[in-house]
PDB file of C-alpha atoms in Angstrom:
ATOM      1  CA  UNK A   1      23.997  -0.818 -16.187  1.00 70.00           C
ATOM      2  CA  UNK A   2      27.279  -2.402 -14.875  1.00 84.00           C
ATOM      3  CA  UNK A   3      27.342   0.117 -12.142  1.00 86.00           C
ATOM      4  CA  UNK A   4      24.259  -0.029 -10.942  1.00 90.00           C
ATOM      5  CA  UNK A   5      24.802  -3.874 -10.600  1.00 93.00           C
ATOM      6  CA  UNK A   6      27.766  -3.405  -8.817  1.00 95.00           C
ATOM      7  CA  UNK A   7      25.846  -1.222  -6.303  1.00 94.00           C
ATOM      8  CA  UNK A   8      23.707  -4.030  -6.091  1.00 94.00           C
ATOM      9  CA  UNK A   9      26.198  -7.018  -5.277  1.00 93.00           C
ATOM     10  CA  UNK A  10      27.661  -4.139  -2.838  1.00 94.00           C
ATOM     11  CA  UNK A  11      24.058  -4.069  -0.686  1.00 92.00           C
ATOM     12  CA  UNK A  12      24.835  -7.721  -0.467  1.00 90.00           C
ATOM     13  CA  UNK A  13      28.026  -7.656   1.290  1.00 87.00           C
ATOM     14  CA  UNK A  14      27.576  -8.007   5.366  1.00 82.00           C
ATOM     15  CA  UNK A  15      30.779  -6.575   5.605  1.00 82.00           C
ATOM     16  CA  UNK A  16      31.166  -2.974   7.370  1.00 83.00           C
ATOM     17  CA  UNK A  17      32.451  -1.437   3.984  1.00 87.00           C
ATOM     18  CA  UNK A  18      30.088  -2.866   1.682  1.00 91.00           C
ATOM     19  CA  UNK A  19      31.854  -3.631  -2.087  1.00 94.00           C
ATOM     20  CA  UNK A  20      30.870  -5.146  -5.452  1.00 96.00           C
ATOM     21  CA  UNK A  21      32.512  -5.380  -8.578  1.00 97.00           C
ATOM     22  CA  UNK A  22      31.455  -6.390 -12.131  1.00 97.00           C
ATOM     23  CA  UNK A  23      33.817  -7.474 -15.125  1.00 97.00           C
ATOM     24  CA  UNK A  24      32.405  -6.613 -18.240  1.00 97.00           C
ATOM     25  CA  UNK A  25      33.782  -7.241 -21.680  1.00 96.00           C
ATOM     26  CA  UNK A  26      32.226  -6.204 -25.054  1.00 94.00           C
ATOM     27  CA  UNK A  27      28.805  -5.414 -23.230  1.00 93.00           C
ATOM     28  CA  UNK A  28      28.485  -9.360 -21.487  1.00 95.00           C
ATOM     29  CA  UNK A  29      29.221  -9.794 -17.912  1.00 96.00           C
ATOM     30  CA  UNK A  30      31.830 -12.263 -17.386  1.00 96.00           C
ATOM     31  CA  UNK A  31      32.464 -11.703 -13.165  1.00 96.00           C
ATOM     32  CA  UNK A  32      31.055 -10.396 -10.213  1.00 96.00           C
ATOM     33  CA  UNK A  33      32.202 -10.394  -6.768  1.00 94.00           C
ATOM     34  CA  UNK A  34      31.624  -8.605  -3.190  1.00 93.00           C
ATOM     35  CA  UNK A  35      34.239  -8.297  -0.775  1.00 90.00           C
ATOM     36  CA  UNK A  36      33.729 -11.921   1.622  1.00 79.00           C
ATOM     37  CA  UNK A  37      35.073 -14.493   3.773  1.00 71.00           C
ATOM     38  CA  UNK A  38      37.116 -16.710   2.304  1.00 64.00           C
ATOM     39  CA  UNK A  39      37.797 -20.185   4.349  1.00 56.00           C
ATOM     40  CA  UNK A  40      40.116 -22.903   3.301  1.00 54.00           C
ATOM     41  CA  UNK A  41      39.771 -25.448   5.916  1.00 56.00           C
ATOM     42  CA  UNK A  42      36.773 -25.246   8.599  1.00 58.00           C
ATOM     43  CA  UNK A  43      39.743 -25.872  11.308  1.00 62.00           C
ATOM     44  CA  UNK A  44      41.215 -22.604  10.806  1.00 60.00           C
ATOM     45  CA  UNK A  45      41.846 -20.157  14.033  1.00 63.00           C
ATOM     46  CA  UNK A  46      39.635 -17.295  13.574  1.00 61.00           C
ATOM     47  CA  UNK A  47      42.764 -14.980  13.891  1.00 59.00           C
ATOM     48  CA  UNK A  48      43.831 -16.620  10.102  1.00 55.00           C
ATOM     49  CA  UNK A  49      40.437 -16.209   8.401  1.00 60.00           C
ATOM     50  CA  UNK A  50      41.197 -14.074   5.298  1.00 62.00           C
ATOM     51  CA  UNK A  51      38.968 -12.208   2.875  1.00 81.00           C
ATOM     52  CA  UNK A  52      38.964 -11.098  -0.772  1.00 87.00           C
ATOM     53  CA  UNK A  53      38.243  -8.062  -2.032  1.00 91.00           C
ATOM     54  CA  UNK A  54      35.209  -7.618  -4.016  1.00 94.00           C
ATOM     55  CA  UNK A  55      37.368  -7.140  -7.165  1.00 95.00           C
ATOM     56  CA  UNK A  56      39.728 -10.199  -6.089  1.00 93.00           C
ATOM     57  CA  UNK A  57      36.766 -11.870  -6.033  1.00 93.00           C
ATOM     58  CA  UNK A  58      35.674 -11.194  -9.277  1.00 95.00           C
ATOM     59  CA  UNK A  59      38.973 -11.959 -10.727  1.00 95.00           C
ATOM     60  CA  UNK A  60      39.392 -15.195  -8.959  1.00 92.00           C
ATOM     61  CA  UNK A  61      36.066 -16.682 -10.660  1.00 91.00           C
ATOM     62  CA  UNK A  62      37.807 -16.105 -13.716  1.00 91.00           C
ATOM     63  CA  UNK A  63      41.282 -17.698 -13.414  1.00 85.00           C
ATOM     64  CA  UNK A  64      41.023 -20.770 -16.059  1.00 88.00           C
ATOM     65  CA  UNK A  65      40.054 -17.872 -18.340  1.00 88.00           C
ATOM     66  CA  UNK A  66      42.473 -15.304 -17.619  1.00 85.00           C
ATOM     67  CA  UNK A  67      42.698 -14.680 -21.433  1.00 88.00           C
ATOM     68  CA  UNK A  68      39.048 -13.056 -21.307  1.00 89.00           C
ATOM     69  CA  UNK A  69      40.168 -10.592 -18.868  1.00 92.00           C
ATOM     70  CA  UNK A  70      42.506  -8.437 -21.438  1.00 93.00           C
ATOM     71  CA  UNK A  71      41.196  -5.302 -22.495  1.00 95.00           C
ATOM     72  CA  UNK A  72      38.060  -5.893 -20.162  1.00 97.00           C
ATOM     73  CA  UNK A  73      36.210  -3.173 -17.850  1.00 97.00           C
ATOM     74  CA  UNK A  74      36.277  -3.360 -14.196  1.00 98.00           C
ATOM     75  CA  UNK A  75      33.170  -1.224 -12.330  1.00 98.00           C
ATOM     76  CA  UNK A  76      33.798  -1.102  -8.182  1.00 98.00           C
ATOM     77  CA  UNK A  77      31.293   0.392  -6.034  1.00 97.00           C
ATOM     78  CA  UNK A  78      30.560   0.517  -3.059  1.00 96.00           C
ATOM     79  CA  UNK A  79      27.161   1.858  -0.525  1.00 95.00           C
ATOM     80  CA  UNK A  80      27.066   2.427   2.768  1.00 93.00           C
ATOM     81  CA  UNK A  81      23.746   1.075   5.062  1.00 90.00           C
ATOM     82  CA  UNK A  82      21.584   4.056   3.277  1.00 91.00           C
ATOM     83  CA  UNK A  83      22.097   2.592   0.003  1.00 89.00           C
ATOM     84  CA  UNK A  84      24.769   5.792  -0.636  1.00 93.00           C
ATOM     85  CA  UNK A  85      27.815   5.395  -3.050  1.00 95.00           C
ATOM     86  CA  UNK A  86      30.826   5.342  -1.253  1.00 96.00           C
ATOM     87  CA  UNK A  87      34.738   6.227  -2.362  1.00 96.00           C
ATOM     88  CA  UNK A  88      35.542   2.058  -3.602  1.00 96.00           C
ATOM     89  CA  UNK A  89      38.623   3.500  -5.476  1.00 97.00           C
ATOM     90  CA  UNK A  90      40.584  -0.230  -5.904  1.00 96.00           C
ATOM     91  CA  UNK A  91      43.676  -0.409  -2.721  1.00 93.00           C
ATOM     92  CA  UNK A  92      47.414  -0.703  -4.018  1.00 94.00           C
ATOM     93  CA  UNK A  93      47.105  -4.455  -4.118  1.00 93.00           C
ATOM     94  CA  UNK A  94      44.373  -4.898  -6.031  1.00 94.00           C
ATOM     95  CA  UNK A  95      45.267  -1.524  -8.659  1.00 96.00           C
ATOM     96  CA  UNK A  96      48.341  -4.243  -8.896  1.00 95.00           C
ATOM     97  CA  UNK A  97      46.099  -7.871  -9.210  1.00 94.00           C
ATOM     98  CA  UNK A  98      43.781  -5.606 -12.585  1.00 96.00           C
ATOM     99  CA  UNK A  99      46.875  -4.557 -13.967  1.00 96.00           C
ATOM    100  CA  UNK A 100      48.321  -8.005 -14.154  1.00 94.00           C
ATOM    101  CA  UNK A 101      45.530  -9.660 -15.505  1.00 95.00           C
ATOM    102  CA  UNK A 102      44.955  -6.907 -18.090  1.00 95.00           C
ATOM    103  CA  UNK A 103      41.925  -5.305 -17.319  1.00 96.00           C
ATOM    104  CA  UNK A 104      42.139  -2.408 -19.599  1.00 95.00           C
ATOM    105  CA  UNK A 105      39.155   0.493 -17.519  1.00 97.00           C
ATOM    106  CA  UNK A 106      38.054   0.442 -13.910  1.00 98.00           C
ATOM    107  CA  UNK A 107      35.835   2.891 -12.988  1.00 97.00           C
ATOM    108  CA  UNK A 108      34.572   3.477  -9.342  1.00 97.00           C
ATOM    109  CA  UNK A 109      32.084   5.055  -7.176  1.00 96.00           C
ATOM    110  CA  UNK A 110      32.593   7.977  -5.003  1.00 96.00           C
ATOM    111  CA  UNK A 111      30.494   9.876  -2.383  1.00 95.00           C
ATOM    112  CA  UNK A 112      29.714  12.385  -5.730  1.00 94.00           C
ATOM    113  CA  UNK A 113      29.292  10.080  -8.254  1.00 91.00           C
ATOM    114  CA  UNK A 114      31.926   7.639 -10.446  1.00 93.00           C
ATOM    115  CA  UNK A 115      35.725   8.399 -11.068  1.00 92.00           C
ATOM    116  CA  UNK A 116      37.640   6.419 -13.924  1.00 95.00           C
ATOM    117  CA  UNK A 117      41.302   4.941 -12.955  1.00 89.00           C
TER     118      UNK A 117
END
């Protein structure tokens, strides 16, 4: 189920590589996120426009309750235009950003299915 709503919040994205990510503890959703444009001050130069990640994102809605995220499950997926599961194996930075906030599973899509980290 948390996959499959991943690959949902992933068809949402309007980025190129589309991304969504679910947190799920004890079988309630706490977070969700898709990878997006994150602005904070409309007088910014385009050039400094930054984005999350889908999973930063996801983490981010949860930081006055950073306690709920230990021992939680972290699904990542992402679809190309078709609708297709895509590799959405978590980069360096954010493998470092679950671990810190101790998020215990993350399992991700790939082109043949899901892979656990």
């Amino acid at each position: 189920m948390s996959a499959r709503l991943a690959s949902k919040l992933a068809s949402t994205s309007s980025f190129k590589y589309r991304l969504g990510a679910v947190i799920v503890k004890n079988g309630r959703v706490l977070s969700t996120g898709v990878n997006e444009l994150r602005y904070t001050s409309a007088h910014i130069p385009k050039k400094h426009i930054t984005s999350l990640h889908a999973e930063q994102a996801a983490i981010v809605r949860l930081l006055r309750h950073l306690d709920k995220l230990a021992g939680a499950t972290l699904y990542v997926s992402r679809v190309d235009r078709e609708g297709r599961s895509r590799m959405a194996r978590p980069c360096k930075m954010c493998q470092e950003l679950i671990t810190a906030v101790g998020i215990k599973k993350v399992f991700f899509t790939t082109e043949n299915g899901v892979e656990q980290l």
